[in-house]
Short mmCIF file of C-alpha atoms in Angstrom, two decimals:
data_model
loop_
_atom_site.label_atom_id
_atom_site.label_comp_id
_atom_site.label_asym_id
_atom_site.label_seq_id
_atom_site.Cartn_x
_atom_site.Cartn_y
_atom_site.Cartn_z
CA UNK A 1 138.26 95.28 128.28
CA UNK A 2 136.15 96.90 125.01
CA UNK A 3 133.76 99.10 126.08
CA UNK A 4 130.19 98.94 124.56
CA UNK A 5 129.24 102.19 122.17
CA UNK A 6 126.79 102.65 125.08
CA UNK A 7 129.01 102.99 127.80
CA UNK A 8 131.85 105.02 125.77
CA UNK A 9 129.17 107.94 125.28
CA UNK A 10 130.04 111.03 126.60
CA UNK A 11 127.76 113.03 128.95
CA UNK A 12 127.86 116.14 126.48
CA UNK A 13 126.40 113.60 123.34
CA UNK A 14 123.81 112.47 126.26
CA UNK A 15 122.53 115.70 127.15
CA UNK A 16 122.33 116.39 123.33
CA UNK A 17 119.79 113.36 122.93
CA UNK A 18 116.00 114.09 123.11
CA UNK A 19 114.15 113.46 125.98
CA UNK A 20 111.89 110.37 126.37
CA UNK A 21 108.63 112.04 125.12
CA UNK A 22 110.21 113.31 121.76
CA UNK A 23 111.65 109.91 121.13
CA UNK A 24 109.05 107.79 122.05
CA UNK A 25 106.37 110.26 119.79
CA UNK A 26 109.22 109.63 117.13
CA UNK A 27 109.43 105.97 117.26
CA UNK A 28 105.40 105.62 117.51
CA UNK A 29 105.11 107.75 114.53
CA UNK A 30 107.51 105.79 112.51
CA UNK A 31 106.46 101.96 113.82
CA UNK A 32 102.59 103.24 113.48
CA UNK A 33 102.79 104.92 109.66
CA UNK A 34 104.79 101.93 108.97
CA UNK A 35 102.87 98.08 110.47
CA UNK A 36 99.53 99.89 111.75
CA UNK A 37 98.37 101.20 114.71
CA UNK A 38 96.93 97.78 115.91
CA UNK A 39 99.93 96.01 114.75
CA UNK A 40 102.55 97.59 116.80
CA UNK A 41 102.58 97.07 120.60
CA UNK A 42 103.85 99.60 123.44
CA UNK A 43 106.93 97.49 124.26
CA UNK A 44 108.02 97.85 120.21
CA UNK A 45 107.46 101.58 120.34
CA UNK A 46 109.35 101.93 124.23
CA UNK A 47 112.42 99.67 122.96
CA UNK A 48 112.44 101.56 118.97
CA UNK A 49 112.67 104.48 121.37
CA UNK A 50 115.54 103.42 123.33
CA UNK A 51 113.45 103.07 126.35
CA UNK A 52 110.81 100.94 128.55
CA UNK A 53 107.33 100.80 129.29
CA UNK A 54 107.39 102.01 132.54
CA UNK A 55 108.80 105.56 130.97
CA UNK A 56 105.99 105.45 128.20
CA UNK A 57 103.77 104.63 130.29
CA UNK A 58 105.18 108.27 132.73
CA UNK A 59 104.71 110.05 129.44
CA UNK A 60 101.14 108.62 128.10
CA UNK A 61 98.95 107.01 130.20
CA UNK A 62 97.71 104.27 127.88
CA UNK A 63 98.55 103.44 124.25
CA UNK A 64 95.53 104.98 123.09
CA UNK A 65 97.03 108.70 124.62
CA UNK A 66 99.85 107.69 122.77
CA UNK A 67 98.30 107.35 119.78
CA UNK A 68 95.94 110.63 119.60
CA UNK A 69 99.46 112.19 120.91
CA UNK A 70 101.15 111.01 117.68
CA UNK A 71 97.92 112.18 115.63
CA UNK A 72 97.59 115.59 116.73
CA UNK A 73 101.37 115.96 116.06
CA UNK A 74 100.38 115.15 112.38
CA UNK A 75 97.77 117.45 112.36
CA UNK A 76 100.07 120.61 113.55
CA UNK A 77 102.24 119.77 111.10
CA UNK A 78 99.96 120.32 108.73
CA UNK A 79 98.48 123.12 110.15
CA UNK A 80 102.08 124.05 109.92
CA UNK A 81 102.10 124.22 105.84
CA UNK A 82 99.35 126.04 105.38
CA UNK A 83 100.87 128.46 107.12
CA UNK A 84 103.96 128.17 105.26
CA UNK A 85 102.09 128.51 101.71
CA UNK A 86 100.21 131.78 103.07
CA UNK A 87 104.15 133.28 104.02
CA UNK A 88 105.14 132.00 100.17
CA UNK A 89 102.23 133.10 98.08
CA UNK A 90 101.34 136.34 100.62
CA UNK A 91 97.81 137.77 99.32
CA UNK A 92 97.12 135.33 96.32
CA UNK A 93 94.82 132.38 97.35
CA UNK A 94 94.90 130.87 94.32
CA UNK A 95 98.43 130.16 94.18
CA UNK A 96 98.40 129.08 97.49
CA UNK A 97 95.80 126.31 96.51
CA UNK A 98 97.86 125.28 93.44
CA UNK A 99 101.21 124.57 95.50
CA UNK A 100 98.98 122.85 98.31
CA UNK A 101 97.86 120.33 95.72
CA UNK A 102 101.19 119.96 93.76
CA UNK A 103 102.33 119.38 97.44
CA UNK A 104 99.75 116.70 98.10
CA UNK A 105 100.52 114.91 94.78
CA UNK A 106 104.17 114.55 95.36
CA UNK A 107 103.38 112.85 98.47
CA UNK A 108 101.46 110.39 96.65
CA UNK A 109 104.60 107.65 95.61
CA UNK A 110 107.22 105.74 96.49
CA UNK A 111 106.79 104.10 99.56
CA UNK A 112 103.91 106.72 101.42
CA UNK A 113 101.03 104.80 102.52
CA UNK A 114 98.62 107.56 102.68
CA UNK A 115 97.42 110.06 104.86
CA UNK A 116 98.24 108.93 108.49
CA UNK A 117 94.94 110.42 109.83
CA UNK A 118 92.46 108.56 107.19
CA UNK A 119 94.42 105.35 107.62
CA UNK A 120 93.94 105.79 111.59
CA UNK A 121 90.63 106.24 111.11
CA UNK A 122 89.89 103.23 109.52
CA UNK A 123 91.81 101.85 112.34
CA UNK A 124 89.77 103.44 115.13
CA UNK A 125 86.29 103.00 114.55
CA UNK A 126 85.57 103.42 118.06
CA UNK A 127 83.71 106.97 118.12
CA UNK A 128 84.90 107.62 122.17
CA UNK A 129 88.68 107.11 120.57
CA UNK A 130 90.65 109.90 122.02
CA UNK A 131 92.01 109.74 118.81
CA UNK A 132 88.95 109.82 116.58
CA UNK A 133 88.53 113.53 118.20
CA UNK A 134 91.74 114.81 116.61
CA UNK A 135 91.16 112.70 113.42
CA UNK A 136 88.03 114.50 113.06
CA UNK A 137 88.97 117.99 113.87
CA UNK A 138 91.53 117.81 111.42
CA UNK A 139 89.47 116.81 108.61
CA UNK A 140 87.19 119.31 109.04
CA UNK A 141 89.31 121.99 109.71
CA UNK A 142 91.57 121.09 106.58
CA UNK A 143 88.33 120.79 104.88
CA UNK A 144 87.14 124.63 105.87
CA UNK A 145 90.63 126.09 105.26
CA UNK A 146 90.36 124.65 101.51
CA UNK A 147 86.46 126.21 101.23
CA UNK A 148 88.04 129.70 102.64
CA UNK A 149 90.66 129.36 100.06
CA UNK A 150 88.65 128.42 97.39
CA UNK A 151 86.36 131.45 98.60
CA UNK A 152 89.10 134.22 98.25
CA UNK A 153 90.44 132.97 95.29
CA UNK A 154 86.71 133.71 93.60
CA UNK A 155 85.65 130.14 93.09
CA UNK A 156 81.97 130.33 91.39
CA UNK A 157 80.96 127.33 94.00
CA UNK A 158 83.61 127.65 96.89
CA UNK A 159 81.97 125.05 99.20
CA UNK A 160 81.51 122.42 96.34
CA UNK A 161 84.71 122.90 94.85
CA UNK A 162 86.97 122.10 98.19
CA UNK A 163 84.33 119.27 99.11
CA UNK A 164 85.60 118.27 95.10
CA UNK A 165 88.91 118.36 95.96
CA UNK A 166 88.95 116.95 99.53
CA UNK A 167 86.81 114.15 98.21
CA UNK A 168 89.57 113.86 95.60
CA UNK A 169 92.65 113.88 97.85
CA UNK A 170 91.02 111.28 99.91
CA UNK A 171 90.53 109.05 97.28
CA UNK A 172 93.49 109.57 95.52
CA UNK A 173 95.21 108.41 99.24
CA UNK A 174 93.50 105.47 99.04
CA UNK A 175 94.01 104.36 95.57
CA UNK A 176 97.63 104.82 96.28
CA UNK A 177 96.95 101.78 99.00
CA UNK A 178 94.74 99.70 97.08
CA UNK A 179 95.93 99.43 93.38
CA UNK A 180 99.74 101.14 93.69
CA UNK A 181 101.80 103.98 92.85
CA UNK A 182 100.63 104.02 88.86
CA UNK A 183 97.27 103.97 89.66
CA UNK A 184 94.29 106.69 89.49
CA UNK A 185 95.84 108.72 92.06
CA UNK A 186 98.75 109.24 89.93
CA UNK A 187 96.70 111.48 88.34
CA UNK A 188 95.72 113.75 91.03
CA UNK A 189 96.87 116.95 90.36
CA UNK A 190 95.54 116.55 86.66
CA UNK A 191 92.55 115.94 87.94
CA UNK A 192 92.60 118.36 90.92
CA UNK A 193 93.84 121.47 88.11
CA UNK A 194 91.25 120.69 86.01
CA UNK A 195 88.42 121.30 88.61
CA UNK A 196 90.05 124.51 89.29
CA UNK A 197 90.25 125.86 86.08
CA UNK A 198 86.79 124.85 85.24
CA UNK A 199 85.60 126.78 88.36
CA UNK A 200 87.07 129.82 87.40
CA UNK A 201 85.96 129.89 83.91
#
């Protein structure tokens, strides 16, 4: 009798898989950038993770804990390259907010639909969202980061110039949605570099 893949795998390859919570935070992220929060039920995410509701369900308590989960993932990753610019570009702000927005245009293509966190929260208008909490702490903390940036590297206007560029990122993300890859927000970090040379000047 042929085994199934399933039942030929070894208990070493088993205890090298991740546990339920990593996989299921994986598949939601994938199956919720991708269709939609809305469009994508729990039962997609548990099977895409290789498991069932009843484990999901162990590891979040509803699908809305799942999804503010999946969010505030996103927003420590992102916490996670600021840090990594301030490691590469130790001591000089304004590089640091150059390769952040070089980094932010070369999202902006191909297949991306956006930032996760603005398309969620067009999703979630609901203001008691678990989620809208982490959506909104982000934004403003991202938005305060770019303002102390913009500060040390001796903006004239620091506060106007990162609510210039934030303002620009976001709609930059959504022209990517609404009129494609060619569109305005191809021109982002034109744009973007042009701001910052004028407030320097």
């Amino acid at each position: 009798m042929v085994q199934s893949a399933a039942s030929q795998t070894t208990p070493s390859a088993e205890a090298k898989a991740p546990p339920p919570r990593e996989r299921i935070l994986a598949a939601a992220s994938d199956l919720f950038y991708r269709h939609g929060i809305r469009a994508v039920g729990v039962d997609a995410v548990a099977e895409a993770a290789g498991t069932n509701k009843m484990t999901l369900y162990r590891h979040f308590e509803s699908k809305d804990a799942l999804v503010a989960a999946y969010l505030a993932g996103l927003a420590a990753e992102s916490d996670g390259h600021w840090d990594a610019l301030e490691r590469a570009y130790p001591g000089d702000s304004r590089a640091q907010l150059m390769a952040w927005l070089k980094e932010i245009s070369s999202h902006l293509g191909g297949d991306s639909r956006g930032c996760a966190l603005a398309n969620a929260a067009v999703e979630l208008p609901e203001i008691d969202h678990p989620a809208r909490r982490v959506i909104e702490a982000n934004k403003a903390a991202q938005r305060d980061r770019l303002a102390a940036l913009c500060k040390a590297a001796g903006a004239r206007e620091p506060d106007l110039l990162a609510d210039e560029i934030f303002l620009l990122i976001e709609g930059a993300r959504i022209s990517l949605q609404s009129v494609g890859p060619t569109g305005p927000g191809s021109r982002l970090l034109a744009m973007a570099e042009r701001l910052v040379r004028d407030s320097f000047n």
